[in-house]
Amino acid sequence: MNFYTLDYITKTQSTDLIIRSAVIIVLLAIVILTSFKFMKDRMKTRLRDISIGIVVLTFILLGIQVEHYTQNNRDFSQSHVLLKFIESVATDYNVSPYNVLVNSTTLKDGIIVRYNGEDYTVHLNSDNNSYTLERTHIINHNVYVDGEK
């Protein structure tokens, strides 16, 4: 079972977005360079075909980027709520927020919280403003923190 720390949740929110943005910028630079080369030497249709292929690939990647952006935006707002939840658990049970582990990167009913070596199931009310913790036991005791095996 995977558990995540406060540091992991805050650091991994935008890594994928940065990588995809860099790839799109590189592809756009290639399109611009091949377009200038094509304009300079109009007789070579190979450059035109390459440019068209790269433009199509760039538009596909932009569509994927927009979809991932909306998903990341939802996940970011959810993970922000999860950060507040972790801080609340730490305050309520007098532990450091860095010692509280959760098994999800978004706050939802039924996630498992681990602190002081014990596991608890989270029960949220309908508007996610309050919670109760119920002692629970996990079946698979192979626990991986921050996805590391």
PDB file of C-alpha atoms in Angstrom:
ATOM      1  CA  MET A   1       0.000   0.000   0.000  1.00  0.00           C
ATOM      2  CA  ASN A   2       1.320   3.434  -0.881  1.00  0.00           C
ATOM      3  CA  PHE A   3       1.362   6.251   1.639  1.00  0.00           C
ATOM      4  CA  TYR A   4       2.328   9.838   0.898  1.00  0.00           C
ATOM      5  CA  THR A   5       3.989  12.470   3.065  1.00  0.00           C
ATOM      6  CA  LEU A   6       3.344  16.173   3.237  1.00  0.00           C
ATOM      7  CA  ASP A   7       6.565  16.902   1.301  1.00  0.00           C
ATOM      8  CA  TYR A   8       5.663  14.499  -1.516  1.00  0.00           C
ATOM      9  CA  ILE A   9       2.206  16.005  -1.979  1.00  0.00           C
ATOM     10  CA  THR A  10       3.544  19.565  -2.186  1.00  0.00           C
ATOM     11  CA  LYS A  11       6.481  18.754  -4.500  1.00  0.00           C
ATOM     12  CA  THR A  12       4.774  16.587  -7.117  1.00  0.00           C
ATOM     13  CA  GLN A  13       1.913  18.903  -7.945  1.00  0.00           C
ATOM     14  CA  SER A  14       3.474  20.574 -10.967  1.00  0.00           C
ATOM     15  CA  THR A  15       6.363  18.387 -12.170  1.00  0.00           C
ATOM     16  CA  ASP A  16       4.398  16.739 -14.996  1.00  0.00           C
ATOM     17  CA  LEU A  17       2.984  20.072 -16.128  1.00  0.00           C
ATOM     18  CA  ILE A  18       6.483  21.563 -16.449  1.00  0.00           C
ATOM     19  CA  ILE A  19       7.781  18.606 -18.479  1.00  0.00           C
ATOM     20  CA  ARG A  20       4.854  18.664 -20.924  1.00  0.00           C
ATOM     21  CA  SER A  21       5.154  22.435 -21.325  1.00  0.00           C
ATOM     22  CA  ALA A  22       8.866  22.131 -22.119  1.00  0.00           C
ATOM     23  CA  VAL A  23       8.160  19.493 -24.791  1.00  0.00           C
ATOM     24  CA  ILE A  24       5.536  21.710 -26.418  1.00  0.00           C
ATOM     25  CA  ILE A  25       7.896  24.708 -26.420  1.00  0.00           C
ATOM     26  CA  VAL A  26      10.630  22.630 -28.060  1.00  0.00           C
ATOM     27  CA  LEU A  27       8.203  21.380 -30.720  1.00  0.00           C
ATOM     28  CA  LEU A  28       6.999  24.916 -31.431  1.00  0.00           C
ATOM     29  CA  ALA A  29      10.616  26.071 -31.807  1.00  0.00           C
ATOM     30  CA  ILE A  30      11.237  23.253 -34.300  1.00  0.00           C
ATOM     31  CA  VAL A  31       8.124  24.263 -36.263  1.00  0.00           C
ATOM     32  CA  ILE A  32       9.276  27.883 -36.400  1.00  0.00           C
ATOM     33  CA  LEU A  33      12.776  26.928 -37.518  1.00  0.00           C
ATOM     34  CA  THR A  34      11.565  24.560 -40.234  1.00  0.00           C
ATOM     35  CA  SER A  35       9.001  27.147 -41.382  1.00  0.00           C
ATOM     36  CA  PHE A  36      11.718  29.759 -41.818  1.00  0.00           C
ATOM     37  CA  LYS A  37      13.874  27.239 -43.652  1.00  0.00           C
ATOM     38  CA  PHE A  38      10.925  26.327 -45.905  1.00  0.00           C
ATOM     39  CA  MET A  39      10.167  29.981 -46.656  1.00  0.00           C
ATOM     40  CA  LYS A  40      13.790  30.558 -47.572  1.00  0.00           C
ATOM     41  CA  ASP A  41      13.982  27.538 -49.862  1.00  0.00           C
ATOM     42  CA  ARG A  42      10.447  26.904 -51.216  1.00  0.00           C
ATOM     43  CA  MET A  43      11.453  24.142 -53.603  1.00  0.00           C
ATOM     44  CA  LYS A  44      12.043  21.553 -50.886  1.00  0.00           C
ATOM     45  CA  THR A  45       8.683  20.080 -50.006  1.00  0.00           C
ATOM     46  CA  ARG A  46      10.236  17.713 -47.497  1.00  0.00           C
ATOM     47  CA  LEU A  47      10.560  20.574 -44.988  1.00  0.00           C
ATOM     48  CA  ARG A  48       6.936  21.516 -45.560  1.00  0.00           C
ATOM     49  CA  ASP A  49       5.825  17.947 -44.840  1.00  0.00           C
ATOM     50  CA  ILE A  50       7.955  17.795 -41.710  1.00  0.00           C
ATOM     51  CA  SER A  51       6.539  21.136 -40.535  1.00  0.00           C
ATOM     52  CA  ILE A  52       2.970  19.995 -41.105  1.00  0.00           C
ATOM     53  CA  GLY A  53       3.630  16.782 -39.173  1.00  0.00           C
ATOM     54  CA  ILE A  54       5.170  18.678 -36.278  1.00  0.00           C
ATOM     55  CA  VAL A  55       2.290  21.183 -36.233  1.00  0.00           C
ATOM     56  CA  VAL A  56      -0.235  18.325 -36.066  1.00  0.00           C
ATOM     57  CA  LEU A  57       1.775  16.672 -33.270  1.00  0.00           C
ATOM     58  CA  THR A  58       1.967  19.992 -31.428  1.00  0.00           C
ATOM     59  CA  PHE A  59      -1.809  20.477 -31.636  1.00  0.00           C
ATOM     60  CA  ILE A  60      -2.377  16.955 -30.328  1.00  0.00           C
ATOM     61  CA  LEU A  61       0.016  17.629 -27.446  1.00  0.00           C
ATOM     62  CA  LEU A  62      -1.680  20.976 -26.764  1.00  0.00           C
ATOM     63  CA  GLY A  63      -5.046  19.205 -26.539  1.00  0.00           C
ATOM     64  CA  ILE A  64      -3.570  16.687 -24.128  1.00  0.00           C
ATOM     65  CA  GLN A  65      -1.950  19.537 -22.190  1.00  0.00           C
ATOM     66  CA  VAL A  66      -5.275  21.335 -21.790  1.00  0.00           C
ATOM     67  CA  GLU A  67      -6.915  18.150 -20.509  1.00  0.00           C
ATOM     68  CA  HIS A  68      -4.051  17.534 -18.102  1.00  0.00           C
ATOM     69  CA  TYR A  69      -4.152  21.181 -17.006  1.00  0.00           C
ATOM     70  CA  THR A  70      -7.801  20.908 -15.995  1.00  0.00           C
ATOM     71  CA  GLN A  71      -7.097  17.613 -14.218  1.00  0.00           C
ATOM     72  CA  ASN A  72      -4.045  19.108 -12.483  1.00  0.00           C
ATOM     73  CA  ASN A  73      -6.096  22.133 -11.465  1.00  0.00           C
ATOM     74  CA  ARG A  74      -8.684  19.853  -9.828  1.00  0.00           C
ATOM     75  CA  ASP A  75      -5.959  17.754  -8.211  1.00  0.00           C
ATOM     76  CA  PHE A  76      -4.153  20.881  -7.000  1.00  0.00           C
ATOM     77  CA  SER A  77      -7.270  22.197  -5.292  1.00  0.00           C
ATOM     78  CA  GLN A  78      -7.934  18.745  -3.821  1.00  0.00           C
ATOM     79  CA  SER A  79      -4.346  18.367  -2.633  1.00  0.00           C
ATOM     80  CA  HIS A  80      -4.517  21.836  -1.075  1.00  0.00           C
ATOM     81  CA  VAL A  81      -7.535  20.652   0.917  1.00  0.00           C
ATOM     82  CA  LEU A  82      -5.600  17.471   1.785  1.00  0.00           C
ATOM     83  CA  LEU A  83      -2.703  19.574   3.091  1.00  0.00           C
ATOM     84  CA  LYS A  84      -5.098  21.421   5.400  1.00  0.00           C
ATOM     85  CA  PHE A  85      -6.515  18.066   6.510  1.00  0.00           C
ATOM     86  CA  ILE A  86      -3.036  16.702   7.311  1.00  0.00           C
ATOM     87  CA  GLU A  87      -2.250  19.830   9.319  1.00  0.00           C
ATOM     88  CA  SER A  88      -5.568  19.473  11.150  1.00  0.00           C
ATOM     89  CA  VAL A  89      -4.880  15.835  12.061  1.00  0.00           C
ATOM     90  CA  ALA A  90      -1.397  16.791  13.234  1.00  0.00           C
ATOM     91  CA  THR A  91      -2.784  19.568  15.402  1.00  0.00           C
ATOM     92  CA  ASP A  92      -5.647  17.475  16.821  1.00  0.00           C
ATOM     93  CA  TYR A  93      -3.451  14.503  17.714  1.00  0.00           C
ATOM     94  CA  ASN A  94      -0.351  16.477  18.702  1.00  0.00           C
ATOM     95  CA  VAL A  95       2.045  15.048  16.089  1.00  0.00           C
ATOM     96  CA  SER A  96       4.212  16.704  13.491  1.00  0.00           C
ATOM     97  CA  PRO A  97       2.530  17.189  10.092  1.00  0.00           C
ATOM     98  CA  TYR A  98       5.584  15.474   8.568  1.00  0.00           C
ATOM     99  CA  ASN A  99       4.801  12.303  10.536  1.00  0.00           C
ATOM    100  CA  VAL A 100       1.252  12.029   9.165  1.00  0.00           C
ATOM    101  CA  LEU A 101       0.934   9.767   6.111  1.00  0.00           C
ATOM    102  CA  VAL A 102      -2.103   9.360   3.840  1.00  0.00           C
ATOM    103  CA  ASN A 103      -2.800   6.752   1.175  1.00  0.00           C
ATOM    104  CA  SER A 104      -4.238   9.181  -1.378  1.00  0.00           C
ATOM    105  CA  THR A 105      -3.179  12.470  -2.921  1.00  0.00           C
ATOM    106  CA  THR A 106      -6.737  13.817  -2.786  1.00  0.00           C
ATOM    107  CA  LEU A 107      -9.072  14.149   0.164  1.00  0.00           C
ATOM    108  CA  LYS A 108     -12.006  11.767  -0.023  1.00  0.00           C
ATOM    109  CA  ASP A 109     -14.052   9.672   2.336  1.00  0.00           C
ATOM    110  CA  GLY A 110     -12.430   6.374   3.218  1.00  0.00           C
ATOM    111  CA  ILE A 111      -8.760   7.262   2.848  1.00  0.00           C
ATOM    112  CA  ILE A 112      -6.356   5.846   5.387  1.00  0.00           C
ATOM    113  CA  VAL A 113      -4.263   8.064   7.649  1.00  0.00           C
ATOM    114  CA  ARG A 114      -1.187   6.734   9.439  1.00  0.00           C
ATOM    115  CA  TYR A 115       0.544   8.389  12.366  1.00  0.00           C
ATOM    116  CA  ASN A 116       2.388   6.982  15.364  1.00  0.00           C
ATOM    117  CA  GLY A 117       2.461   3.603  13.594  1.00  0.00           C
ATOM    118  CA  GLU A 118      -1.325   3.224  13.652  1.00  0.00           C
ATOM    119  CA  ASP A 119      -3.794   3.345  10.772  1.00  0.00           C
ATOM    120  CA  TYR A 120      -7.137   5.155  10.751  1.00  0.00           C
ATOM    121  CA  THR A 121      -9.948   5.331   8.217  1.00  0.00           C
ATOM    122  CA  VAL A 122     -11.233   8.854   7.553  1.00  0.00           C
ATOM    123  CA  HIS A 123     -14.965   9.489   7.529  1.00  0.00           C
ATOM    124  CA  LEU A 124     -15.828  12.949   6.186  1.00  0.00           C
ATOM    125  CA  ASN A 125     -19.120  14.737   6.601  1.00  0.00           C
ATOM    126  CA  SER A 126     -21.029  15.760   3.473  1.00  0.00           C
ATOM    127  CA  ASP A 127     -19.301  19.150   3.042  1.00  0.00           C
ATOM    128  CA  ASN A 128     -15.791  17.973   4.050  1.00  0.00           C
ATOM    129  CA  ASN A 129     -15.644  20.397   6.971  1.00  0.00           C
ATOM    130  CA  SER A 130     -15.279  17.773   9.676  1.00  0.00           C
ATOM    131  CA  TYR A 131     -13.981  14.253   9.978  1.00  0.00           C
ATOM    132  CA  THR A 132     -13.840  11.303  12.285  1.00  0.00           C
ATOM    133  CA  LEU A 133     -11.034   8.780  12.468  1.00  0.00           C
ATOM    134  CA  GLU A 134     -11.746   5.125  13.063  1.00  0.00           C
ATOM    135  CA  ARG A 135      -8.955   2.702  13.937  1.00  0.00           C
ATOM    136  CA  THR A 136      -8.419   0.309  11.049  1.00  0.00           C
ATOM    137  CA  HIS A 137      -6.091  -2.507  10.120  1.00  0.00           C
ATOM    138  CA  ILE A 138      -4.602  -2.947   6.687  1.00  0.00           C
ATOM    139  CA  ILE A 139      -4.300  -6.376   5.099  1.00  0.00           C
ATOM    140  CA  ASN A 140      -1.103  -5.810   3.125  1.00  0.00           C
ATOM    141  CA  HIS A 141       1.593  -4.707   5.542  1.00  0.00           C
ATOM    142  CA  ASN A 142       4.049  -3.870   2.743  1.00  0.00           C
ATOM    143  CA  VAL A 143       3.902  -0.104   3.037  1.00  0.00           C
ATOM    144  CA  TYR A 144       5.677   2.130   0.541  1.00  0.00           C
ATOM    145  CA  VAL A 145       6.165   5.765   1.442  1.00  0.00           C
ATOM    146  CA  ASP A 146       5.987   8.257  -1.454  1.00  0.00           C
ATOM    147  CA  GLY A 147       5.812   5.449  -4.010  1.00  0.00           C
ATOM    148  CA  GLU A 148       9.281   4.095  -3.212  1.00  0.00           C
ATOM    149  CA  LYS A 149       9.579   0.329  -3.065  1.00  0.00           C
TER     150      LYS A 149
END
